[in-house]
mmCIF file of C-alpha atoms in Angstrom:
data_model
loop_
_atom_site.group_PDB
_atom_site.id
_atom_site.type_symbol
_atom_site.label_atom_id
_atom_site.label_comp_id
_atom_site.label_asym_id
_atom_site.label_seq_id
_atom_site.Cartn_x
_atom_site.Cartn_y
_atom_site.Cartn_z
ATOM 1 C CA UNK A 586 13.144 -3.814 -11.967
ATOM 2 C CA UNK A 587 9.911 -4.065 -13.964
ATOM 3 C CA UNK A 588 8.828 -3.468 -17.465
ATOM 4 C CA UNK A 589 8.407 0.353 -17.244
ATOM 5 C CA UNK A 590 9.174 2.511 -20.059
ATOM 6 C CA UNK A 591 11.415 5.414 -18.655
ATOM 7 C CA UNK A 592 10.388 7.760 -21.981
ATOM 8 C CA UNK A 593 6.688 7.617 -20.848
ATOM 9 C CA UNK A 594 5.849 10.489 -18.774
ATOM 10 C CA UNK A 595 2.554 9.020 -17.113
ATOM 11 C CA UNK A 596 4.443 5.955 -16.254
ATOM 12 C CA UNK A 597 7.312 7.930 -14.530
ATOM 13 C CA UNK A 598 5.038 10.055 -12.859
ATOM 14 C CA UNK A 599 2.722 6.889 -11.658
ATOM 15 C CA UNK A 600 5.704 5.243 -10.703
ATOM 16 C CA UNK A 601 6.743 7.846 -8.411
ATOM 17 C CA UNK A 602 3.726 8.999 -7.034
ATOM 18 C CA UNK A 603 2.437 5.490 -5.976
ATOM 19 C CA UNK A 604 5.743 4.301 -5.086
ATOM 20 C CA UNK A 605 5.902 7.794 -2.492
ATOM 21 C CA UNK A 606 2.550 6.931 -0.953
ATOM 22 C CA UNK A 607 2.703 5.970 2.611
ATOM 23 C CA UNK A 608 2.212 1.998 3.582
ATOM 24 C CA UNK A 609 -0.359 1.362 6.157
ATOM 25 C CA UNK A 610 1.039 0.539 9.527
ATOM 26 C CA UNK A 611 0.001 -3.644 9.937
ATOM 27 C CA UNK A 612 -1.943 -4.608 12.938
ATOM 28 C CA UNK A 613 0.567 -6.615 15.307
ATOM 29 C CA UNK A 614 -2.291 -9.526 15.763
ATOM 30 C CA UNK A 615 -3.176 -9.780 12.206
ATOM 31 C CA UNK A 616 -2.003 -13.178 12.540
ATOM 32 C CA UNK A 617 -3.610 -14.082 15.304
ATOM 33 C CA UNK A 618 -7.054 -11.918 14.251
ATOM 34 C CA UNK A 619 -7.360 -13.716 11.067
ATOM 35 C CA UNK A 620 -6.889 -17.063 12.703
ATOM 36 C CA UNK A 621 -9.411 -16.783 15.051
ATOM 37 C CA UNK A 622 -12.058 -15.424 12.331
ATOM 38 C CA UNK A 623 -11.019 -18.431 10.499
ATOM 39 C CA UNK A 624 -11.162 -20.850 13.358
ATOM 40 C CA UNK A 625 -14.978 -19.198 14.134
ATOM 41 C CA UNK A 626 -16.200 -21.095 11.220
ATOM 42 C CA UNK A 627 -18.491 -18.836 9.126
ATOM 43 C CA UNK A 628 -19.337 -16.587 11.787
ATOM 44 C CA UNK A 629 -22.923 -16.567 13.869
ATOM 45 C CA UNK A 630 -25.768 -17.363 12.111
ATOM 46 C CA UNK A 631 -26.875 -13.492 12.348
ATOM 47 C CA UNK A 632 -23.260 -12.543 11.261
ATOM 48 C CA UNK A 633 -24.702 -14.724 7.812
ATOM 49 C CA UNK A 634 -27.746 -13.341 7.913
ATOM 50 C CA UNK A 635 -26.500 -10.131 7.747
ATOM 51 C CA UNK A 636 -23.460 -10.371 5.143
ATOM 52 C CA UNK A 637 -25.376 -12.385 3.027
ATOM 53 C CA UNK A 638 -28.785 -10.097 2.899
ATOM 54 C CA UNK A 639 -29.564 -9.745 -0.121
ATOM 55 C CA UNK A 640 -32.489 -9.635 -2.113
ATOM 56 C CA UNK A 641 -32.376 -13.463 -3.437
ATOM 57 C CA UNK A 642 -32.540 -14.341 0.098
ATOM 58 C CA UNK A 643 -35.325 -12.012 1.084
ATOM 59 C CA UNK A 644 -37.372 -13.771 -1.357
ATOM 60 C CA UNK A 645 -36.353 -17.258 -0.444
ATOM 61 C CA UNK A 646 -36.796 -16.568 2.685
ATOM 62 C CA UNK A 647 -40.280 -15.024 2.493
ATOM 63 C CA UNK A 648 -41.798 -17.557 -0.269
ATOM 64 C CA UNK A 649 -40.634 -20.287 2.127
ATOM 65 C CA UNK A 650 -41.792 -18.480 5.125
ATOM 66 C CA UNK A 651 -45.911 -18.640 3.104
ATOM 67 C CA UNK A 652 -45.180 -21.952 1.937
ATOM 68 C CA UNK A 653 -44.229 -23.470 5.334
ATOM 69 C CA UNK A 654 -46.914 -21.014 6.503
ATOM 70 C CA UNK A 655 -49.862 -22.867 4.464
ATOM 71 C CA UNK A 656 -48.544 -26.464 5.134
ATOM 72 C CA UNK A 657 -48.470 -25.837 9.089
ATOM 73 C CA UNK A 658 -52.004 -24.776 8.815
ATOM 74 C CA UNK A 659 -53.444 -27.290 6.298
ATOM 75 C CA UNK A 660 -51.337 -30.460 7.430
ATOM 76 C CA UNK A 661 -53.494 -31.105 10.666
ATOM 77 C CA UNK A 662 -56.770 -30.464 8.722
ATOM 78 C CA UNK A 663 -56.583 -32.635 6.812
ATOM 79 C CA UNK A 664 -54.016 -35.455 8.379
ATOM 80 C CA UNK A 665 -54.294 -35.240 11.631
ATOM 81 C CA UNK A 666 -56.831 -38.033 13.028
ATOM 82 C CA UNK A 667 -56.803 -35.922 16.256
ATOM 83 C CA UNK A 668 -57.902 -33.014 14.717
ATOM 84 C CA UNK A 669 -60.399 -30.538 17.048
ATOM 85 C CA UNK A 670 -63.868 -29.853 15.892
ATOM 86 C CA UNK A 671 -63.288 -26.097 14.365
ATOM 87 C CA UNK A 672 -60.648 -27.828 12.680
ATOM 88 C CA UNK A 673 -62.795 -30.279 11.641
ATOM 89 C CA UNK A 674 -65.392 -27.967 10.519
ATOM 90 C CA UNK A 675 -62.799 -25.858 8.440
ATOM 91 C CA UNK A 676 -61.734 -28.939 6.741
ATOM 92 C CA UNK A 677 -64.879 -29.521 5.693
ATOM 93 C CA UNK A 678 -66.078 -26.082 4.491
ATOM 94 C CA UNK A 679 -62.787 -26.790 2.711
ATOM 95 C CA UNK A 680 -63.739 -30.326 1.112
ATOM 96 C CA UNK A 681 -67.100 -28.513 -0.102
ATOM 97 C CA UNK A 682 -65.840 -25.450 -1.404
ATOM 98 C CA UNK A 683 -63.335 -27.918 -3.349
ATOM 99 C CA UNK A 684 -64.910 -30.770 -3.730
ATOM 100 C CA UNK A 685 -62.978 -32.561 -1.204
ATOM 101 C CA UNK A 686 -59.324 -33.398 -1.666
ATOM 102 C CA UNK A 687 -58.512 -35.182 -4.444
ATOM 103 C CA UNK A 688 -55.460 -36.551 -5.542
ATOM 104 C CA UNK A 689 -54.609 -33.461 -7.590
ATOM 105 C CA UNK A 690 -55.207 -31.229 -4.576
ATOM 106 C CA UNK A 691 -52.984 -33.409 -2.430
ATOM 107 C CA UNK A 692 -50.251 -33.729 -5.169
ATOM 108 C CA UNK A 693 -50.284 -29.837 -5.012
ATOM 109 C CA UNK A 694 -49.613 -29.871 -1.297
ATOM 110 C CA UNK A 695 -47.365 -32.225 -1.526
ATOM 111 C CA UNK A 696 -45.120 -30.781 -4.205
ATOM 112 C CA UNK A 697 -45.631 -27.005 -1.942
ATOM 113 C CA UNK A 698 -44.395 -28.852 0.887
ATOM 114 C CA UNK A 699 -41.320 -30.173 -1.144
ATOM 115 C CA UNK A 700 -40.587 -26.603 -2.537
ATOM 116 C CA UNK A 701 -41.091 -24.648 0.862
ATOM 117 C CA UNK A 702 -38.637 -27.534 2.286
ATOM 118 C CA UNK A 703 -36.118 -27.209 -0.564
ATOM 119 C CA UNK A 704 -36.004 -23.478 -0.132
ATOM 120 C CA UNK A 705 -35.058 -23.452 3.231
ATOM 121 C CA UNK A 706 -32.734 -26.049 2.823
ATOM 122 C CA UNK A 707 -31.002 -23.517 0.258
ATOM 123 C CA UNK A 708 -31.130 -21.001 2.625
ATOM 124 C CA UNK A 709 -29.455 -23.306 5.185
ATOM 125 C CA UNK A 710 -27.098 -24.439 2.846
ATOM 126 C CA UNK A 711 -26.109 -20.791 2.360
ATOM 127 C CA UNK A 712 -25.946 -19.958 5.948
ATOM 128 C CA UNK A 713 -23.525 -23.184 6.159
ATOM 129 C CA UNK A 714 -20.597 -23.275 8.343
ATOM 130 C CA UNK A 715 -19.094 -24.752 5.533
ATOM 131 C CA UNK A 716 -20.233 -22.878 2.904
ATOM 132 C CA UNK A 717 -17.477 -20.369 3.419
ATOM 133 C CA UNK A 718 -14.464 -23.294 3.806
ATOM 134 C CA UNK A 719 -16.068 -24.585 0.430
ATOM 135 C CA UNK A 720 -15.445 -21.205 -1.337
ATOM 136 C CA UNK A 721 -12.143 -20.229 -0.182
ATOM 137 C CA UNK A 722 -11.562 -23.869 -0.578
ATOM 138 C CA UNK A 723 -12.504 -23.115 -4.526
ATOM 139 C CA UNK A 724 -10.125 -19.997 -4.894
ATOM 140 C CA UNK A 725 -7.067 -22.049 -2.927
ATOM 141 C CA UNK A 726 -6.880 -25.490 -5.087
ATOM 142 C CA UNK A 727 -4.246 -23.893 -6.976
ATOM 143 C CA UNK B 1029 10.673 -22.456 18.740
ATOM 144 C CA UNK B 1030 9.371 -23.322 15.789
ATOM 145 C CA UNK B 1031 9.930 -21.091 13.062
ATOM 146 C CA UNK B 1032 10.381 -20.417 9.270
ATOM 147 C CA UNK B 1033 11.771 -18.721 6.332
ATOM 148 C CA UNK B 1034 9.832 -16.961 4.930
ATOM 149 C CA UNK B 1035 11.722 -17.609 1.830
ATOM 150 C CA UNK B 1036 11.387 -21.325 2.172
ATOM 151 C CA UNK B 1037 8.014 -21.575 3.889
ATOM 152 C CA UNK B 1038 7.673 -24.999 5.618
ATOM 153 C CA UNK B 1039 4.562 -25.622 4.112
ATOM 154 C CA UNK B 1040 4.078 -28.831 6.112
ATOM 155 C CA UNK B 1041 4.553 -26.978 9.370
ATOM 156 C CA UNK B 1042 1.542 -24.358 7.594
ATOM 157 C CA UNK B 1043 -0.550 -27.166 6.092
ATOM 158 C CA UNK B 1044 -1.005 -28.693 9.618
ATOM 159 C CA UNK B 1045 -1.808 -24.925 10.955
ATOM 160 C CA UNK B 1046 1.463 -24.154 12.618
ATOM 161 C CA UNK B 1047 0.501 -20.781 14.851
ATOM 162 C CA UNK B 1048 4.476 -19.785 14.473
ATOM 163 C CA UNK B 1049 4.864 -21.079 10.970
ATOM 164 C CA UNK B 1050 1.140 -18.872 9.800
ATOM 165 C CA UNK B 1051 2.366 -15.884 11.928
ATOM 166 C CA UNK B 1052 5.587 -15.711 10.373
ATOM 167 C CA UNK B 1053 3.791 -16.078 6.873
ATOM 168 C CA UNK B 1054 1.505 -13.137 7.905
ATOM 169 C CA UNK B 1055 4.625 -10.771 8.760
ATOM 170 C CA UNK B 1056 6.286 -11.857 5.711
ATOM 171 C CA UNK B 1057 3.408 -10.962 3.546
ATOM 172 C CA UNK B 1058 1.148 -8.535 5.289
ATOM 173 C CA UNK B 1059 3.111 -5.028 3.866
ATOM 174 C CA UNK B 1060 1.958 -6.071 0.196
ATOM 175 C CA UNK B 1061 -1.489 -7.391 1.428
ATOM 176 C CA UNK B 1062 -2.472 -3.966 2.685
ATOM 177 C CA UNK B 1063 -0.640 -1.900 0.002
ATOM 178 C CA UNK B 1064 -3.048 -4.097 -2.705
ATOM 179 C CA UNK B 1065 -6.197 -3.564 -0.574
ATOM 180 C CA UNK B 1066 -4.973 0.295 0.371
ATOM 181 C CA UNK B 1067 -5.020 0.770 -3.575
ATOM 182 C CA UNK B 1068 -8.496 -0.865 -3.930
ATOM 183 C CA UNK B 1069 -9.817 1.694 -1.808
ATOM 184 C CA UNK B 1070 -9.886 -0.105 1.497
ATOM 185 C CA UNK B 1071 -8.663 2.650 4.505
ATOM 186 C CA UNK B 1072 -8.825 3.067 8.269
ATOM 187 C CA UNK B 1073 -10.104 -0.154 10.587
ATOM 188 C CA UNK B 1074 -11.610 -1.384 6.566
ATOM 189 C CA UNK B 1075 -8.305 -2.173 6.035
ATOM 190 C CA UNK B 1076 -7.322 -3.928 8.477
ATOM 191 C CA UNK B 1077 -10.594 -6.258 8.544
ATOM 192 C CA UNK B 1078 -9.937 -7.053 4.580
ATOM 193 C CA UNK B 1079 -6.216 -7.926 5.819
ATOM 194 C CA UNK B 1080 -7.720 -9.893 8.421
ATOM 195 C CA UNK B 1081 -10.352 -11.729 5.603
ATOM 196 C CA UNK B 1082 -7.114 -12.132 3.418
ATOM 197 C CA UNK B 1083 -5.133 -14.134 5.541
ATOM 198 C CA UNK B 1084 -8.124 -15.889 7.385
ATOM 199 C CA UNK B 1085 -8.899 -17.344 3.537
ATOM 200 C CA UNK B 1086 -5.212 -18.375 2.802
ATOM 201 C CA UNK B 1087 -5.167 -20.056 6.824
ATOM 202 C CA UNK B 1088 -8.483 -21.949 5.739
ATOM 203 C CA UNK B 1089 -7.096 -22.620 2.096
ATOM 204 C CA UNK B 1090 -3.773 -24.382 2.935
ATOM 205 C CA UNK B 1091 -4.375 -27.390 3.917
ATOM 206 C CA UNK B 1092 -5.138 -27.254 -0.075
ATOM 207 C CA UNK B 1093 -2.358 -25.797 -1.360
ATOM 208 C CA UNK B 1094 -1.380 -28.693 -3.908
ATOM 209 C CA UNK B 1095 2.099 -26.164 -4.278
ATOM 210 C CA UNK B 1096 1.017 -25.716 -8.690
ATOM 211 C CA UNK B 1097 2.589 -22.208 -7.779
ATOM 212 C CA UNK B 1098 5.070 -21.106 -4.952
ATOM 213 C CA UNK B 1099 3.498 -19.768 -2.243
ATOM 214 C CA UNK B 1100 3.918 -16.173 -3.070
ATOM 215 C CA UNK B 1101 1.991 -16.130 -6.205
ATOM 216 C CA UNK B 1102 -0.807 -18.586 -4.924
ATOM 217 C CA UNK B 1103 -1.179 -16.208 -1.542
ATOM 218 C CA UNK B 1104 -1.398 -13.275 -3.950
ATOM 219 C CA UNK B 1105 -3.845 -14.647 -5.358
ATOM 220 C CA UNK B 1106 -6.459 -15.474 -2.830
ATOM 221 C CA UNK B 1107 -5.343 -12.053 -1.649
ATOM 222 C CA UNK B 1108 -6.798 -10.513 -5.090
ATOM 223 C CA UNK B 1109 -9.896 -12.217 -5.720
ATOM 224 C CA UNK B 1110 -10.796 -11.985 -1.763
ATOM 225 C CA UNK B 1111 -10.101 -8.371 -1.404
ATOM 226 C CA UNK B 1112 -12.182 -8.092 -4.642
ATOM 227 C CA UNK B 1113 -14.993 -10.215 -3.218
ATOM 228 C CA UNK B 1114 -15.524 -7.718 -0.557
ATOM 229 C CA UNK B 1115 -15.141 -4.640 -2.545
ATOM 230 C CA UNK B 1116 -17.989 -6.246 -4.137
ATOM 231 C CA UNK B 1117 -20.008 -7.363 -1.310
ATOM 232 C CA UNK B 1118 -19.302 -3.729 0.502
ATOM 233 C CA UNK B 1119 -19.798 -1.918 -2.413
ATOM 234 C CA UNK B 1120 -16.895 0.255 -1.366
ATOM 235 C CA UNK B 1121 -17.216 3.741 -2.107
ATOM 236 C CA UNK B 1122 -13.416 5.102 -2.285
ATOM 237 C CA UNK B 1123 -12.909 7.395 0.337
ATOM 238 C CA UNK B 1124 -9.047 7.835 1.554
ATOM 239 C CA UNK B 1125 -8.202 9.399 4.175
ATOM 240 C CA UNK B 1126 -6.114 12.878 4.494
ATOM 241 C CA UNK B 1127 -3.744 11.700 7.130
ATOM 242 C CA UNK B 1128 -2.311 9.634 4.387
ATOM 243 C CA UNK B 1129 -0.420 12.451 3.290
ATOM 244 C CA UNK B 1130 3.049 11.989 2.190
ATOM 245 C CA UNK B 1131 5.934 14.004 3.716
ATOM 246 C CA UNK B 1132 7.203 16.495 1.707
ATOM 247 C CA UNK B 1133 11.257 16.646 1.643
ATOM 248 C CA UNK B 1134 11.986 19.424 0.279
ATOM 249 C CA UNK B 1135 9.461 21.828 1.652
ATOM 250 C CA UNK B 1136 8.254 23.792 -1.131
ATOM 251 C CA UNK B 1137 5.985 26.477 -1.103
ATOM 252 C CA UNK B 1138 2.921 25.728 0.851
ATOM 253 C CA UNK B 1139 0.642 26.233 -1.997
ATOM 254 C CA UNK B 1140 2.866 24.102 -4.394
ATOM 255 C CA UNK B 1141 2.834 21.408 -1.454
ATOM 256 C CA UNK B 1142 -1.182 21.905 -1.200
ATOM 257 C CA UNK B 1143 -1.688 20.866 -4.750
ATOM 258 C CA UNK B 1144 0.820 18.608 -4.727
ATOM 259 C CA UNK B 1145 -1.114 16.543 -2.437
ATOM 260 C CA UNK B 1146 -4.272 17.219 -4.256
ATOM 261 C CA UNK B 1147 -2.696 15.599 -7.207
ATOM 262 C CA UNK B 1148 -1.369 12.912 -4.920
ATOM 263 C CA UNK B 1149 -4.913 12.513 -3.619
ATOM 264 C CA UNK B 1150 -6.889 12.418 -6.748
ATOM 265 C CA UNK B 1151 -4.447 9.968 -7.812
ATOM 266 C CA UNK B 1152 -5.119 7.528 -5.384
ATOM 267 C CA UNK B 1153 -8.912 7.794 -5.844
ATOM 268 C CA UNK B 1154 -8.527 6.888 -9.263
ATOM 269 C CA UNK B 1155 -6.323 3.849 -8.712
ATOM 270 C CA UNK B 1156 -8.913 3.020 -5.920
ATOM 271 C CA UNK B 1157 -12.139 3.379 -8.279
ATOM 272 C CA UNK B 1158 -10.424 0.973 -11.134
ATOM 273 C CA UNK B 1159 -11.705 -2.772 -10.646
ATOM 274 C CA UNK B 1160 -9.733 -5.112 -8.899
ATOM 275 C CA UNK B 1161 -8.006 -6.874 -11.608
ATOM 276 C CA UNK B 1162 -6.788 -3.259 -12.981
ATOM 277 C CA UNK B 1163 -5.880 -1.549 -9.634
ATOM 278 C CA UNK B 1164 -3.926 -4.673 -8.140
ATOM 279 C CA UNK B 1165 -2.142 -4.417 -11.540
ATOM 280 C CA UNK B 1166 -1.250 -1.177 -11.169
ATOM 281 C CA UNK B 1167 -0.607 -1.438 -7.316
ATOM 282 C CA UNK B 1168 2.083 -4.393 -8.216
ATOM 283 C CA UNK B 1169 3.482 -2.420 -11.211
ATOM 284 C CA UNK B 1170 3.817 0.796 -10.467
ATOM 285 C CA UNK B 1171 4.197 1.217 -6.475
ATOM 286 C CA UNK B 1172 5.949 -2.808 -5.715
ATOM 287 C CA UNK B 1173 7.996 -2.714 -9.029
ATOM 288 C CA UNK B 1174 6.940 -6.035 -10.136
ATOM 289 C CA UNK B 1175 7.270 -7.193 -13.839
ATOM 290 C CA UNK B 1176 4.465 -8.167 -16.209
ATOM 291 C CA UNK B 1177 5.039 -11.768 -16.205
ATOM 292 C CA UNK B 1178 4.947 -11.593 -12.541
ATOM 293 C CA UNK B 1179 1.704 -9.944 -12.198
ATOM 294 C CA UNK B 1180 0.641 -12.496 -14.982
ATOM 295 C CA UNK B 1181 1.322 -15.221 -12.857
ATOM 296 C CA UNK B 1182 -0.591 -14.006 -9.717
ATOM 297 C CA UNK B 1183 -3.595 -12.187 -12.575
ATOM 298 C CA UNK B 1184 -3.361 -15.573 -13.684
ATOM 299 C CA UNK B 1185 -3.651 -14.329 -17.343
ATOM 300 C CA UNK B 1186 -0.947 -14.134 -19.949
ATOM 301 C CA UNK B 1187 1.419 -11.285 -19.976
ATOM 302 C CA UNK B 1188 -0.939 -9.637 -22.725
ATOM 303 C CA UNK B 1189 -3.675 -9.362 -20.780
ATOM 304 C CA UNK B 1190 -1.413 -7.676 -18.064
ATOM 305 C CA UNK B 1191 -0.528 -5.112 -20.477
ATOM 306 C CA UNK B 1192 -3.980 -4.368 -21.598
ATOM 307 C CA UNK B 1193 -4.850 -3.849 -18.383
ATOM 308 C CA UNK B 1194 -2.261 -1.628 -17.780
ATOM 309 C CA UNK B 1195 -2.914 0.177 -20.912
ATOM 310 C CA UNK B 1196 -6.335 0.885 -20.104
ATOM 311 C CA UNK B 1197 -5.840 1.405 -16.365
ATOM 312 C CA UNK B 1198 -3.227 4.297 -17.900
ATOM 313 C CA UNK B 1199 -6.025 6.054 -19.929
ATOM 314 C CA UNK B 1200 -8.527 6.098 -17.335
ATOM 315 C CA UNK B 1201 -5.969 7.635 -14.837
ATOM 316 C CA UNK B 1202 -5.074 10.061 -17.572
ATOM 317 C CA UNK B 1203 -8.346 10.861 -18.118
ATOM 318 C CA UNK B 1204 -8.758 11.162 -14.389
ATOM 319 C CA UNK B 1205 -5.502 13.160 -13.587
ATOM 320 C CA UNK B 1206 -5.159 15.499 -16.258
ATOM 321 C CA UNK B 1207 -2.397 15.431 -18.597
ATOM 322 C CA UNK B 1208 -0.715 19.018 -17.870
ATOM 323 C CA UNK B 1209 -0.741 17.623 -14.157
ATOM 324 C CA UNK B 1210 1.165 14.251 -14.797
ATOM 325 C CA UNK B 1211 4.316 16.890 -15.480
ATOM 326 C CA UNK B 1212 6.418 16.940 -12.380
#
């Protein structure tokens, strides 16, 4: 028996009325249910999308979204040795307006470029199929 | 046929993902599983998927069971802080169910039965709208008969805390179910 204290009225009357209140029948393939969600991995990659939607993400997601956005359309202006003549012509309405690119400009690229990649990388990582082992791994080292 | 007691899991058999040894650990344990998530507001096919998340944690978690506590108490555990993950993540609203009724033995009067389980009712939304910490307190307390230290161990907190949460858990279902109706 427990630690209840039979004077108290609220705990005689909790004690009854939860121990009166009706178990839930159990699913007969709970077992076999929660092994199979287990054995999925972490679920599709929509199934993640969607459990993990939250406004954090939305952001990531979007600010990596106009960063990778911007690189795609600069890279071949200004890389690309290929590059066709309206691109050509851009890039150069570009290096007047800005006084061409200088190292500053191209450091700035660079490091927008490095953040657009990071970001999606943490949304990746999030979206992991491991991600989920890795937490319930957390709560279970016991 | 491989099997085990339940008693005296063989937790190499479940380490190595057994499909006997984790079904038998399921039956064993499943009753309490859904009574803790039934009392943090979990109902109908809810309750059966946060069962389902429960024991799909504690599958992917044993290989890491380093057996610090038995079995019961680590299980209990996951079982806690996973059913109050997804209370979080779901932002459960508690909404039980009137089929949940309980039988009435003696057949009173039918209004005395009709506010009887209004009471009964109103009592289960409160438990259900405590936090998790509180509610599987008072789930293991009051309705499995456990004692303090043993809801310490799986709280992981010292028997104290326990008792503060029971203490306030108590005055917010009092404030909840009215005093005059905590008479029998």
């Amino acid at each position: 028996m427990n630690d209840l204290n039979p004077d108290d009225e609220l705990d005689r009357w909790l004690s009854r009325e939860l121990s009166a209140r009706p178990l839930p029948a159990a699913p007969h393939d709970l077992a076999a249910r929660a092994r199979a969600l287990s054995e999925r991995g972490s679920d599709g990659a929509i199934d993640q999308l969607m459990l993990r939607w939250n406004w954090a993400l939305r952001i990531q997601l979007l600010a990596g979204l106009v960063l990778a956005g911007i690189a795609v359309a600069i890279i071949p202006m200004i890389f690309s040795s290929t590059a066709t003549e309206s691109a050509t012509l851009i890039a150069d309405e570009i290096a007047t307006e800005t006084s061409g690119l200088d190292l500053s400009n191209s450091l700035l690229l660079a490091g927008a470029i490095f953040v657009g990649t990071l970001l999606f990388w943490c949304i990746e990582r999030a979206m992991a199929s491991d991600d989920r082992a890795c937490r319930i791994g957390q709560i279970g080292s016991v | 046929m491989k099997t085990i007691d339940p008693t005296s899991p063989n937790l190499e058999l479940l380490r190595q993902g057994d499909t006997d040894a984790f079904a038998d650990l399921v039956r064993h344990h499943q009753t309490l599983i859904l009574a803790l998530a039934q009392s943090m507001g979990f109902t109908g096919a809810d309750l059966d998927d946060a069962a389902m998340e429960v024991f799909s944690a504690v599958f992917l978690a044993l290989p890491k069971f380093e057996g610090r506590s038995t079995l019961q108490t680590w299980l209990y555990r996951i079982a806690i802080r996973t059913l109050g993950r997804l209370r979080q993540q779901r932002k459960r609203e508690p909404a039980l169910r009137v089929d949940e009724q309980t039988p009435e033995p003696a057949r009173p009067a039918p209004s005395t039965r009709l506010e009887e389980a209004e009471r009964r009712q109103k009592l289960w939304e409160a438990v259900a709208s405590l936090d998790s910490r509180s509610a599987a307190a008072v789930e293991l307390f009051y309705r499995q008969g456990w004692s303090i230290s043993q809801i310490g161990g799986v709280l992981e907190c010292p028997e104290g805390t326990v008792k503060t949460l029971l203490h306030r858990a108590r005055e917010q279902l009092r404030q909840i179910v009215r005093p005059e109706e905590c008479s029998p």
